[in-house]
mmCIF file of C-alpha atoms in Angstrom:
data_model
loop_
_atom_site.group_PDB
_atom_site.id
_atom_site.type_symbol
_atom_site.label_atom_id
_atom_site.label_comp_id
_atom_site.label_asym_id
_atom_site.label_seq_id
_atom_site.Cartn_x
_atom_site.Cartn_y
_atom_site.Cartn_z
ATOM 1 C CA MET A 3 26.993 -20.007 -27.398
ATOM 2 C CA ILE A 4 23.299 -20.481 -28.227
ATOM 3 C CA ALA A 5 23.036 -23.298 -25.704
ATOM 4 C CA ALA A 6 24.559 -21.110 -23.013
ATOM 5 C CA CYS A 7 22.155 -18.278 -23.754
ATOM 6 C CA SER A 8 19.208 -20.695 -23.731
ATOM 7 C CA GLN A 9 20.279 -21.976 -20.337
ATOM 8 C CA ARG A 10 20.537 -18.404 -19.090
ATOM 9 C CA LEU A 11 16.990 -17.724 -20.317
ATOM 10 C CA VAL A 12 15.615 -20.795 -18.506
ATOM 11 C CA HIS A 13 17.388 -19.792 -15.297
ATOM 12 C CA SER A 14 16.107 -16.218 -15.563
ATOM 13 C CA VAL A 15 12.502 -17.302 -16.063
ATOM 14 C CA ALA A 16 12.763 -19.762 -13.171
ATOM 15 C CA PHE A 17 14.195 -17.054 -10.924
ATOM 16 C CA VAL A 18 11.364 -14.639 -11.664
ATOM 17 C CA ILE A 19 8.722 -17.327 -11.107
ATOM 18 C CA LEU A 20 10.251 -18.247 -7.758
ATOM 19 C CA LEU A 21 10.597 -14.588 -6.853
ATOM 20 C CA LEU A 22 6.945 -13.855 -7.544
ATOM 21 C CA SER A 23 5.569 -17.067 -6.083
ATOM 22 C CA GLY A 24 7.562 -16.492 -2.909
ATOM 23 C CA LEU A 25 5.532 -13.375 -2.186
ATOM 24 C CA THR A 26 2.461 -15.405 -1.198
ATOM 25 C CA LEU A 27 1.795 -17.924 1.500
ATOM 26 C CA SER A 28 -0.213 -21.021 0.667
ATOM 27 C CA CYS A 29 -2.471 -22.777 3.143
ATOM 28 C CA GLY A 30 -5.205 -25.396 3.341
ATOM 29 C CA PRO A 31 -8.644 -25.331 1.762
ATOM 30 C CA GLY A 32 -11.291 -22.788 2.655
ATOM 31 C CA PRO A 33 -11.157 -19.013 3.161
ATOM 32 C CA ARG A 34 -7.743 -17.702 4.050
ATOM 33 C CA LEU A 35 -5.655 -14.570 4.101
ATOM 34 C CA ILE A 36 -2.560 -14.243 1.924
ATOM 35 C CA SER A 37 -0.413 -11.629 3.580
ATOM 36 C CA GLN A 38 2.458 -9.759 1.975
ATOM 37 C CA ARG A 39 3.187 -7.465 4.881
ATOM 38 C CA LYS A 40 1.796 -6.716 8.287
ATOM 39 C CA HIS A 41 -1.589 -5.049 8.224
ATOM 40 C CA LYS A 42 -1.252 -1.327 8.780
ATOM 41 C CA LYS A 43 -3.396 0.509 11.271
ATOM 42 C CA THR A 44 -5.855 2.754 9.497
ATOM 43 C CA SER A 45 -6.633 6.300 10.531
ATOM 44 C CA PRO A 46 -10.374 6.828 10.012
ATOM 45 C CA PHE A 47 -11.634 9.880 8.142
ATOM 46 C CA VAL A 48 -13.879 12.440 9.765
ATOM 47 C CA LEU A 49 -16.999 13.806 8.081
ATOM 48 C CA LYS A 50 -16.208 15.992 5.032
ATOM 49 C CA GLN A 51 -12.520 15.038 5.051
ATOM 50 C CA HIS A 52 -11.098 14.254 1.623
ATOM 51 C CA VAL A 53 -7.777 12.928 0.297
ATOM 52 C CA PRO A 54 -5.875 14.377 -1.421
ATOM 53 C CA ASN A 55 -6.537 17.756 0.136
ATOM 54 C CA VAL A 56 -7.271 19.437 -3.203
ATOM 55 C CA SER A 57 -10.308 19.803 -5.428
ATOM 56 C CA GLU A 58 -11.594 16.571 -6.957
ATOM 57 C CA TYR A 59 -11.140 18.047 -10.438
ATOM 58 C CA THR A 60 -7.447 18.962 -10.161
ATOM 59 C CA LEU A 61 -4.654 17.052 -11.900
ATOM 60 C CA GLY A 62 -3.388 15.819 -8.558
ATOM 61 C CA ALA A 63 -6.743 14.133 -7.906
ATOM 62 C CA SER A 64 -9.277 12.761 -10.411
ATOM 63 C CA GLY A 65 -8.830 15.491 -13.004
ATOM 64 C CA GLN A 66 -11.222 17.495 -15.127
ATOM 65 C CA PRO A 67 -14.573 16.015 -16.258
ATOM 66 C CA ASP A 68 -14.735 14.880 -19.883
ATOM 67 C CA GLY A 69 -18.515 15.345 -20.073
ATOM 68 C CA PRO A 70 -21.550 13.129 -19.383
ATOM 69 C CA ILE A 71 -21.690 9.735 -21.092
ATOM 70 C CA LYS A 72 -25.146 8.621 -22.270
ATOM 71 C CA ARG A 73 -26.040 5.155 -23.528
ATOM 72 C CA GLY A 74 -25.902 6.296 -27.155
ATOM 73 C CA ASP A 75 -22.509 7.940 -26.730
ATOM 74 C CA PRO A 76 -19.594 6.097 -28.438
ATOM 75 C CA ARG A 77 -17.688 6.430 -25.143
ATOM 76 C CA PHE A 78 -20.315 4.242 -23.466
ATOM 77 C CA GLN A 79 -18.644 1.236 -25.130
ATOM 78 C CA ASP A 80 -15.555 1.931 -23.014
ATOM 79 C CA LEU A 81 -17.483 1.497 -19.765
ATOM 80 C CA VAL A 82 -17.701 -1.950 -18.181
ATOM 81 C CA GLU A 83 -20.110 -3.830 -15.948
ATOM 82 C CA ASN A 84 -18.866 -4.955 -12.557
ATOM 83 C CA HIS A 85 -20.075 -8.391 -11.483
ATOM 84 C CA ASP A 86 -17.625 -8.940 -8.641
ATOM 85 C CA SER A 87 -19.271 -11.258 -6.105
ATOM 86 C CA ASN A 88 -17.393 -9.456 -3.326
ATOM 87 C CA VAL A 89 -19.347 -6.254 -4.037
ATOM 88 C CA ILE A 90 -23.022 -5.621 -3.287
ATOM 89 C CA PHE A 91 -24.885 -3.308 -5.680
ATOM 90 C CA ARG A 92 -28.009 -1.516 -4.496
ATOM 91 C CA ASP A 93 -29.335 -1.104 -8.051
ATOM 92 C CA GLU A 94 -32.089 1.271 -6.957
ATOM 93 C CA GLU A 95 -32.886 2.171 -10.569
ATOM 94 C CA ARG A 96 -33.394 -1.518 -11.502
ATOM 95 C CA ASP A 97 -31.484 -0.986 -14.748
ATOM 96 C CA GLY A 98 -28.033 -2.209 -13.738
ATOM 97 C CA SER A 99 -26.536 1.281 -13.876
ATOM 98 C CA ASP A 100 -24.895 0.871 -10.468
ATOM 99 C CA ARG A 101 -22.725 -1.856 -11.991
ATOM 100 C CA ILE A 102 -21.553 0.351 -14.872
ATOM 101 C CA MET A 103 -18.262 2.199 -14.432
ATOM 102 C CA SER A 104 -14.917 2.931 -16.042
ATOM 103 C CA LYS A 105 -12.277 0.208 -16.142
ATOM 104 C CA ARG A 106 -10.097 2.045 -13.637
ATOM 105 C CA CYS A 107 -13.018 2.581 -11.269
ATOM 106 C CA LYS A 108 -13.853 -1.138 -11.489
ATOM 107 C CA ASP A 109 -10.250 -2.074 -10.705
ATOM 108 C CA LYS A 110 -10.089 0.171 -7.646
ATOM 109 C CA LEU A 111 -13.521 -0.933 -6.400
ATOM 110 C CA GLU A 112 -12.458 -4.570 -6.539
ATOM 111 C CA ALA A 113 -9.285 -3.722 -4.652
ATOM 112 C CA LEU A 114 -11.403 -1.952 -2.020
ATOM 113 C CA ALA A 115 -13.679 -5.010 -1.759
ATOM 114 C CA ILE A 116 -10.697 -7.160 -0.801
ATOM 115 C CA LYS A 117 -9.523 -4.654 1.768
ATOM 116 C CA VAL A 118 -12.994 -4.405 3.337
ATOM 117 C CA MET A 119 -13.234 -8.179 3.772
ATOM 118 C CA ASN A 120 -9.766 -8.250 5.297
ATOM 119 C CA GLN A 121 -10.658 -5.402 7.660
ATOM 120 C CA TRP A 122 -13.917 -7.031 8.851
ATOM 121 C CA PRO A 123 -13.527 -10.755 8.035
ATOM 122 C CA GLY A 124 -16.290 -12.075 10.280
ATOM 123 C CA SER A 125 -16.265 -15.773 11.178
ATOM 124 C CA PRO A 126 -17.388 -17.707 8.099
ATOM 125 C CA PRO A 127 -19.710 -19.417 7.563
ATOM 126 C CA GLU A 128 -21.736 -18.341 10.608
ATOM 127 C CA THR A 129 -20.785 -14.655 10.325
ATOM 128 C CA PRO A 130 -19.829 -13.713 6.757
ATOM 129 C CA PRO A 131 -17.279 -10.977 6.080
ATOM 130 C CA VAL A 132 -18.465 -7.409 5.652
ATOM 131 C CA LYS A 133 -18.601 -6.379 1.994
ATOM 132 C CA VAL A 134 -18.464 -3.045 0.252
ATOM 133 C CA ARG A 135 -21.896 -1.825 -0.910
ATOM 134 C CA VAL A 136 -22.266 0.425 -3.957
ATOM 135 C CA LYS A 137 -25.099 2.907 -3.569
ATOM 136 C CA GLU A 138 -24.414 4.835 -6.772
ATOM 137 C CA ALA A 139 -22.045 4.488 -9.731
ATOM 138 C CA TRP A 140 -22.712 5.619 -13.317
ATOM 139 C CA ASP A 141 -25.642 8.031 -13.544
ATOM 140 C CA ASP A 142 -27.317 8.812 -16.860
ATOM 141 C CA ASN A 143 -30.233 10.639 -15.264
ATOM 142 C CA LEU A 144 -28.127 13.709 -14.366
ATOM 143 C CA LEU A 145 -29.207 13.620 -10.723
ATOM 144 C CA HIS A 146 -25.882 14.856 -9.371
ATOM 145 C CA GLY A 147 -24.035 18.145 -9.711
ATOM 146 C CA GLU A 148 -23.380 19.687 -13.106
ATOM 147 C CA THR A 149 -19.809 18.367 -13.367
ATOM 148 C CA SER A 150 -20.225 15.105 -11.446
ATOM 149 C CA LEU A 151 -17.903 12.267 -12.400
ATOM 150 C CA HIS A 152 -20.814 9.875 -11.821
ATOM 151 C CA TYR A 153 -21.955 10.862 -15.318
ATOM 152 C CA GLU A 154 -18.755 9.313 -16.733
ATOM 153 C CA GLY A 155 -18.688 6.174 -14.573
ATOM 154 C CA ARG A 156 -15.625 7.547 -12.780
ATOM 155 C CA ALA A 157 -17.215 7.800 -9.327
ATOM 156 C CA VAL A 158 -18.920 5.497 -6.837
ATOM 157 C CA ASP A 159 -20.726 6.167 -3.562
ATOM 158 C CA VAL A 160 -20.046 3.286 -1.182
ATOM 159 C CA ALA A 161 -20.939 2.061 2.296
ATOM 160 C CA THR A 162 -20.658 -1.309 4.045
ATOM 161 C CA SER A 163 -23.024 -4.247 3.659
ATOM 162 C CA ASP A 164 -23.940 -4.220 7.370
ATOM 163 C CA ARG A 165 -25.002 -0.538 7.084
ATOM 164 C CA ASP A 166 -22.870 0.283 10.143
ATOM 165 C CA ARG A 167 -22.191 4.018 9.833
ATOM 166 C CA SER A 168 -19.410 3.835 12.414
ATOM 167 C CA LYS A 169 -17.344 1.991 9.783
ATOM 168 C CA LEU A 170 -17.508 4.790 7.200
ATOM 169 C CA GLY A 171 -14.430 6.635 8.445
ATOM 170 C CA THR A 172 -12.320 3.493 8.161
ATOM 171 C CA LEU A 173 -13.944 2.635 4.829
ATOM 172 C CA ALA A 174 -12.743 5.976 3.461
ATOM 173 C CA ARG A 175 -9.184 5.259 4.549
ATOM 174 C CA LEU A 176 -9.349 1.829 2.922
ATOM 175 C CA ALA A 177 -10.536 3.458 -0.309
ATOM 176 C CA VAL A 178 -7.427 5.622 -0.347
ATOM 177 C CA GLU A 179 -5.247 2.543 0.168
ATOM 178 C CA ALA A 180 -7.131 0.761 -2.643
ATOM 179 C CA GLY A 181 -5.929 3.438 -5.065
ATOM 180 C CA PHE A 182 -8.903 5.713 -5.677
ATOM 181 C CA ASP A 183 -7.608 9.075 -6.897
ATOM 182 C CA TRP A 184 -9.967 11.127 -4.691
ATOM 183 C CA VAL A 185 -11.919 10.014 -1.616
ATOM 184 C CA GLU A 186 -14.339 12.041 0.540
ATOM 185 C CA TYR A 187 -16.347 11.159 3.627
ATOM 186 C CA GLU A 188 -19.192 12.974 1.916
ATOM 187 C CA SER A 189 -22.175 12.262 4.154
ATOM 188 C CA HIS A 190 -23.361 10.234 7.131
ATOM 189 C CA GLY A 191 -24.547 7.603 4.674
ATOM 190 C CA HIS A 192 -21.697 7.019 2.220
ATOM 191 C CA ILE A 193 -18.148 7.615 1.035
ATOM 192 C CA HIS A 194 -17.593 9.250 -2.348
ATOM 193 C CA CYS A 195 -14.687 7.846 -4.412
ATOM 194 C CA SER A 196 -13.546 8.839 -7.891
ATOM 195 C CA VAL A 197 -10.756 8.081 -10.358
ATOM 196 C CA GLN A 198 -8.903 9.652 -13.226
ATOM 197 C CA SER A 199 -10.033 9.074 -16.788
ATOM 198 C CA ASP A 200 -9.111 5.785 -18.465
ATOM 199 C CA SER A 201 -7.781 7.847 -21.370
ATOM 200 C CA SER A 202 -4.895 9.033 -19.218
ATOM 201 C CA ALA A 203 -1.746 7.308 -20.450
ATOM 202 C CA ALA A 204 -0.238 7.698 -17.024
ATOM 203 C CA ILE A 205 -2.873 5.240 -15.800
ATOM 204 C CA LYS A 206 -2.561 2.711 -18.594
ATOM 205 C CA ASN A 207 1.188 2.730 -18.990
ATOM 206 C CA GLY A 208 2.475 3.640 -15.583
ATOM 207 C CA GLY A 209 6.080 4.580 -16.223
ATOM 208 C CA CYS A 210 7.091 6.570 -19.291
ATOM 209 C CA PHE A 211 9.032 9.534 -20.594
ATOM 210 C CA ASN A 212 7.717 12.350 -22.766
ATOM 211 C CA GLY A 213 8.484 12.404 -26.493
ATOM 212 C CA GLU A 214 10.441 15.652 -26.216
ATOM 213 C CA SER A 215 12.848 14.237 -23.621
ATOM 214 C CA THR A 216 16.390 13.775 -24.938
ATOM 215 C CA VAL A 217 19.099 11.135 -24.593
ATOM 216 C CA ARG A 218 22.777 11.069 -25.532
ATOM 217 C CA LEU A 219 24.011 8.440 -27.989
ATOM 218 C CA SER A 220 27.434 6.791 -28.031
ATOM 219 C CA ASP A 221 28.338 8.720 -31.193
ATOM 220 C CA GLY A 222 27.923 11.991 -29.289
ATOM 221 C CA LYS A 223 24.614 12.948 -30.879
ATOM 222 C CA THR A 224 21.502 13.930 -28.942
ATOM 223 C CA ARG A 225 18.100 12.571 -29.913
ATOM 224 C CA THR A 226 14.585 12.855 -28.586
ATOM 225 C CA MET A 227 12.646 9.887 -27.222
ATOM 226 C CA ALA A 228 10.518 9.993 -30.365
ATOM 227 C CA GLU A 229 13.635 9.538 -32.525
ATOM 228 C CA ILE A 230 15.543 6.748 -30.775
ATOM 229 C CA GLN A 231 15.257 3.141 -31.915
ATOM 230 C CA VAL A 232 15.950 -0.341 -30.631
ATOM 231 C CA GLY A 233 19.668 -0.981 -31.105
ATOM 232 C CA ASP A 234 20.772 2.571 -30.235
ATOM 233 C CA HIS A 235 23.374 2.835 -27.489
ATOM 234 C CA VAL A 236 22.414 5.557 -25.029
ATOM 235 C CA MET A 237 24.044 7.000 -21.940
ATOM 236 C CA SER A 238 23.121 5.057 -18.826
ATOM 237 C CA MET A 239 24.496 4.105 -15.405
ATOM 238 C CA ARG A 240 25.924 0.738 -14.458
ATOM 239 C CA SER A 241 24.942 -0.950 -11.209
ATOM 240 C CA ASP A 242 28.210 0.252 -9.658
ATOM 241 C CA GLY A 243 27.403 3.893 -10.447
ATOM 242 C CA VAL A 244 29.684 4.270 -13.467
ATOM 243 C CA ILE A 245 28.403 6.135 -16.524
ATOM 244 C CA GLU A 246 28.393 3.911 -19.612
ATOM 245 C CA TYR A 247 26.506 3.553 -22.898
ATOM 246 C CA SER A 248 23.924 0.768 -22.936
ATOM 247 C CA GLU A 249 21.945 -0.729 -25.808
ATOM 248 C CA ILE A 250 18.193 -0.202 -26.087
ATOM 249 C CA ILE A 251 16.828 -3.748 -26.398
ATOM 250 C CA ALA A 252 13.097 -2.962 -26.530
ATOM 251 C CA PHE A 253 10.380 -0.432 -25.870
ATOM 252 C CA MET A 254 8.203 -1.519 -22.968
ATOM 253 C CA ASP A 255 5.707 1.029 -24.239
ATOM 254 C CA ARG A 256 5.559 3.478 -27.125
ATOM 255 C CA ASP A 257 2.704 5.678 -28.295
ATOM 256 C CA ASP A 258 3.448 8.792 -30.343
ATOM 257 C CA ASN A 259 -0.090 10.111 -29.956
ATOM 258 C CA GLY A 260 -0.846 9.094 -26.370
ATOM 259 C CA TYR A 261 -1.374 11.655 -23.633
ATOM 260 C CA GLY A 262 -0.315 11.326 -20.024
ATOM 261 C CA LEU A 263 0.016 13.189 -16.763
ATOM 262 C CA PHE A 264 3.719 13.983 -16.338
ATOM 263 C CA TYR A 265 5.815 15.230 -13.436
ATOM 264 C CA THR A 266 8.699 17.559 -14.272
ATOM 265 C CA LEU A 267 11.518 17.754 -11.726
ATOM 266 C CA HIS A 268 13.522 20.990 -11.961
ATOM 267 C CA THR A 269 17.045 21.393 -10.551
ATOM 268 C CA GLU A 270 19.067 24.335 -9.309
ATOM 269 C CA THR A 271 21.565 24.012 -12.190
ATOM 270 C CA GLY A 272 18.910 24.152 -14.903
ATOM 271 C CA GLU A 273 18.336 20.497 -15.706
ATOM 272 C CA SER A 274 14.849 19.009 -15.665
ATOM 273 C CA ILE A 275 13.368 15.595 -16.325
ATOM 274 C CA THR A 276 9.774 14.804 -17.285
ATOM 275 C CA LEU A 277 8.250 11.408 -16.468
ATOM 276 C CA THR A 278 5.025 9.818 -15.262
ATOM 277 C CA ALA A 279 4.110 9.470 -11.605
ATOM 278 C CA LYS A 280 5.151 5.855 -11.005
ATOM 279 C CA HIS A 281 8.404 5.986 -12.967
ATOM 280 C CA LEU A 282 11.548 5.511 -10.889
ATOM 281 C CA VAL A 283 14.236 8.173 -10.698
ATOM 282 C CA TYR A 284 17.400 8.197 -8.588
ATOM 283 C CA ILE A 285 17.729 10.649 -5.701
ATOM 284 C CA VAL A 286 20.099 11.421 -2.835
ATOM 285 C CA ASN A 287 18.808 13.142 0.285
ATOM 286 C CA GLN A 288 21.937 15.106 1.179
ATOM 287 C CA ASN A 289 24.627 16.806 -0.900
ATOM 288 C CA MET A 290 27.594 14.755 0.247
ATOM 289 C CA SER A 291 30.118 12.502 -1.477
ATOM 290 C CA LEU A 292 28.209 10.227 -3.843
ATOM 291 C CA THR A 293 28.247 6.496 -3.171
ATOM 292 C CA ILE A 294 26.021 3.679 -4.422
ATOM 293 C CA ASP A 295 24.553 2.976 -0.994
ATOM 294 C CA ARG A 296 23.312 6.557 -0.722
ATOM 295 C CA MET A 297 21.278 6.415 -3.950
ATOM 296 C CA ASP A 298 17.555 5.660 -3.726
ATOM 297 C CA ALA A 299 15.201 4.889 -6.605
ATOM 298 C CA VAL A 300 11.835 6.514 -5.875
ATOM 299 C CA PHE A 301 8.648 7.276 -7.774
ATOM 300 C CA ALA A 302 8.673 10.618 -9.571
ATOM 301 C CA GLU A 303 5.529 11.668 -7.712
ATOM 302 C CA SER A 304 7.311 11.304 -4.356
ATOM 303 C CA VAL A 305 10.352 13.464 -5.176
ATOM 304 C CA GLU A 306 10.466 16.563 -2.986
ATOM 305 C CA GLU A 307 12.151 19.929 -3.208
ATOM 306 C CA GLY A 308 15.496 19.829 -1.432
ATOM 307 C CA GLN A 309 16.398 16.312 -2.540
ATOM 308 C CA PHE A 310 19.177 15.806 -5.084
ATOM 309 C CA LEU A 311 19.008 14.234 -8.534
ATOM 310 C CA LEU A 312 21.945 12.506 -10.234
ATOM 311 C CA ILE A 313 23.290 14.437 -13.210
ATOM 312 C CA GLY A 314 25.003 12.133 -15.714
ATOM 313 C CA GLU A 315 28.003 13.570 -17.530
ATOM 314 C CA ARG A 316 30.360 11.842 -19.980
ATOM 315 C CA ASP A 317 32.479 10.130 -17.354
ATOM 316 C CA SER A 318 31.082 11.177 -13.995
ATOM 317 C CA ILE A 319 27.985 11.899 -11.909
ATOM 318 C CA ARG A 320 27.279 15.046 -9.929
ATOM 319 C CA LEU A 321 24.338 16.092 -7.772
ATOM 320 C CA SER A 322 21.881 18.908 -8.321
ATOM 321 C CA GLN A 323 19.157 19.936 -5.883
ATOM 322 C CA VAL A 324 15.473 19.811 -6.818
ATOM 323 C CA THR A 325 13.995 23.299 -6.683
ATOM 324 C CA ALA A 326 10.501 22.699 -8.088
ATOM 325 C CA VAL A 327 8.090 19.989 -9.187
ATOM 326 C CA THR A 328 5.415 20.749 -11.785
ATOM 327 C CA VAL A 329 2.601 18.578 -13.172
ATOM 328 C CA GLU A 330 0.969 18.806 -16.596
ATOM 329 C CA THR A 331 -0.529 16.718 -19.383
ATOM 330 C CA ARG A 332 1.782 16.083 -22.335
ATOM 331 C CA ARG A 333 1.731 14.146 -25.579
ATOM 332 C CA GLY A 334 3.953 11.157 -26.351
ATOM 333 C CA ILE A 335 4.523 7.987 -24.311
ATOM 334 C CA TYR A 336 7.946 6.286 -24.415
ATOM 335 C CA ALA A 337 9.456 3.611 -22.171
ATOM 336 C CA PRO A 338 12.780 2.328 -23.574
ATOM 337 C CA LEU A 339 14.502 -0.612 -21.883
ATOM 338 C CA THR A 340 18.302 -0.707 -21.837
ATOM 339 C CA LYS A 341 20.472 -3.677 -20.889
ATOM 340 C CA HIS A 342 21.622 -1.799 -17.775
ATOM 341 C CA GLY A 343 18.035 -0.971 -16.763
ATOM 342 C CA THR A 344 18.951 2.717 -16.446
ATOM 343 C CA ILE A 345 19.016 5.663 -18.818
ATOM 344 C CA VAL A 346 20.215 9.261 -18.655
ATOM 345 C CA VAL A 347 17.344 11.469 -19.824
ATOM 346 C CA ASP A 348 17.815 15.221 -20.211
ATOM 347 C CA ASP A 349 21.151 14.710 -18.372
ATOM 348 C CA ILE A 350 19.433 13.163 -15.325
ATOM 349 C CA VAL A 351 19.884 9.526 -14.317
ATOM 350 C CA ALA A 352 16.631 7.561 -14.240
ATOM 351 C CA SER A 353 15.577 3.936 -14.097
ATOM 352 C CA CYS A 354 13.862 2.203 -17.006
ATOM 353 C CA TYR A 355 11.368 0.692 -14.561
ATOM 354 C CA ALA A 356 8.149 1.731 -12.856
ATOM 355 C CA PHE A 357 5.476 0.661 -10.354
ATOM 356 C CA ILE A 358 7.728 -1.532 -8.158
ATOM 357 C CA ASP A 359 9.994 0.664 -6.046
ATOM 358 C CA ASN A 360 12.628 -2.058 -5.770
ATOM 359 C CA ILE A 361 15.297 -1.923 -8.461
ATOM 360 C CA VAL A 362 16.593 -5.436 -7.750
ATOM 361 C CA ILE A 363 13.165 -7.041 -8.234
ATOM 362 C CA ALA A 364 12.345 -4.908 -11.275
ATOM 363 C CA HIS A 365 15.665 -5.670 -12.983
ATOM 364 C CA ALA A 366 15.319 -9.386 -12.222
ATOM 365 C CA ALA A 367 11.788 -9.443 -13.610
ATOM 366 C CA PHE A 368 13.080 -8.266 -16.999
ATOM 367 C CA ALA A 369 15.991 -10.741 -17.097
ATOM 368 C CA PRO A 370 14.121 -12.962 -19.609
ATOM 369 C CA MET A 371 13.860 -10.029 -22.030
ATOM 370 C CA ARG A 372 17.590 -9.382 -21.781
ATOM 371 C CA ALA A 373 18.342 -13.082 -22.227
ATOM 372 C CA TYR A 374 16.061 -13.303 -25.257
ATOM 373 C CA HIS A 375 17.785 -10.285 -26.756
ATOM 374 C CA ASP A 376 21.177 -11.971 -26.334
ATOM 375 C CA ILE A 377 19.893 -15.178 -27.941
ATOM 376 C CA SER A 378 18.302 -13.331 -30.859
ATOM 377 C CA GLN A 379 21.703 -12.018 -31.907
ATOM 378 C CA PHE A 380 22.605 -15.554 -33.033
ATOM 379 C CA LEU A 381 19.301 -16.382 -34.744
ATOM 380 C CA PRO A 382 18.478 -15.716 -38.424
ATOM 381 C CA SER A 383 16.801 -12.361 -38.963
ATOM 382 C CA TYR A 384 13.874 -11.820 -41.278
ATOM 383 C CA THR A 385 12.604 -8.669 -42.931
ATOM 384 C CA TRP A 386 8.875 -8.356 -43.467
ATOM 385 C CA SER A 387 7.397 -6.016 -46.035
ATOM 386 C CA VAL A 388 3.943 -5.125 -47.297
ATOM 387 C CA ASP A 389 5.038 -5.062 -50.941
ATOM 388 C CA ASN A 390 8.056 -5.888 -53.088
ATOM 389 C CA ASN A 391 9.452 -2.376 -52.889
ATOM 390 C CA ASP A 392 9.072 -1.758 -49.154
ATOM 391 C CA THR A 393 11.602 -3.521 -46.925
ATOM 392 C CA SER A 394 11.215 -1.236 -43.930
ATOM 393 C CA VAL A 395 10.172 -2.460 -40.515
ATOM 394 C CA ALA A 396 7.696 -0.279 -38.641
ATOM 395 C CA THR A 397 8.610 0.794 -35.140
ATOM 396 C CA PRO A 398 6.491 -1.243 -32.689
ATOM 397 C CA THR A 399 3.870 0.766 -30.844
ATOM 398 C CA GLY A 400 1.788 0.074 -27.765
ATOM 399 C CA MET A 401 2.773 -1.816 -24.644
ATOM 400 C CA HIS A 402 5.186 -4.727 -25.073
ATOM 401 C CA TRP A 403 3.390 -8.010 -24.312
ATOM 402 C CA TYR A 404 5.950 -9.065 -21.694
ATOM 403 C CA ALA A 405 5.816 -5.706 -19.924
ATOM 404 C CA ASN A 406 2.018 -5.915 -19.986
ATOM 405 C CA VAL A 407 2.114 -9.350 -18.320
ATOM 406 C CA LEU A 408 4.461 -8.086 -15.594
ATOM 407 C CA TYR A 409 2.327 -4.973 -15.126
ATOM 408 C CA THR A 410 -0.779 -7.116 -14.659
ATOM 409 C CA VAL A 411 0.995 -9.434 -12.223
ATOM 410 C CA GLY A 412 2.504 -6.472 -10.422
ATOM 411 C CA ARG A 413 -0.877 -4.818 -9.884
ATOM 412 C CA THR A 414 -2.162 -8.079 -8.408
ATOM 413 C CA LEU A 415 0.793 -8.812 -6.147
ATOM 414 C CA PHE A 416 2.096 -5.425 -5.119
ATOM 415 C CA SER A 417 -0.817 -2.969 -5.161
ATOM 416 C CA LYS A 418 -2.576 -4.573 -2.184
ATOM 417 C CA ASP A 419 -1.362 -5.063 1.340
ATOM 418 C CA THR A 420 -3.248 -8.359 1.501
ATOM 419 C CA LEU A 421 -5.355 -10.512 -0.769
ATOM 420 C CA TYR A 422 -8.533 -12.230 0.358
ATOM 421 C CA VAL A 423 -8.875 -15.632 -1.302
ATOM 422 C CA HIS A 424 -11.948 -17.900 -1.263
#
């Protein structure tokens, strides 16, 4: 039995490696483009246009300011320096401040740099590709508006290395595609881009439920996300659409004290589910007879009023129409993984996965974790304790290492339309 499970683990790992490696195209030496999908036409911004079409400081954009960060502030240690060779920094102050920014801002700026070089590749080596040029990033001199996100390293003002102002409208569109949370064609000289705070759990963890969300156990009891443990059997949905209880084999993420930006989807029959923006939930677009081929797994942030959620009952599934979507910050970050890859939360069927809006790929990517869980059932178990009287095992917290690896790979492979490789 152990040998069979080991073979299954090897096959699962090999499948995921082939699956991920198949998403890129290799070619000969020198600069090249690795394309995952056809390049989309961009619609340039016009002066003063911003996306999303809300205030920069709203939850749906970059969120409220946390306050200026000075060099002596403990929060300054959380900022990073950007030394990406694909980005040009003006560094007008001659103190390196234009390289200082939040981790999220750095990530999005580097994604934008790739997109800019793909948009205007030039003809190396005679004509080098156009690069993104940072005119302003972190500002500790308080030269911007009273609540500017530049003071927190959460904003950058960018242009192109060739100083061609006719490219600014397209540059703004590329910044949106790169994942900046708010982008404005602010002036004739630059584009203003900003991001949410790194402290937002919705950014760090991607797909989670709130601690107050409830699940149904196989013994008929109801527990909150904060109460369930690995080994519990919770209501879920099989791949063929049948309601069944599935074992929790791990927590991909768990943080009792973490805060995140959560979307709550409300239905006409009183149910509601609360989850982060990039968490997958099942919907049906029309209230007709329910079949597997009519179900779609979509990000919570993309669910619209009028669509239908799947309501999981003891032995059946019914539909209930979405009547409202609300957004708020809540405490508690929980991402349980069941063997089925689905879970019924607050009576609504959801996926255990996030970020990749393809259930088949997501479920396959976690096959090694399921295989390891099966193997571990036949291995000796050990109990660790801090003293002779304590034999308890603390509930793991933080992001699971395997989920973190997949999240990192996923951001690299799936968050960009194309990758520019030297």
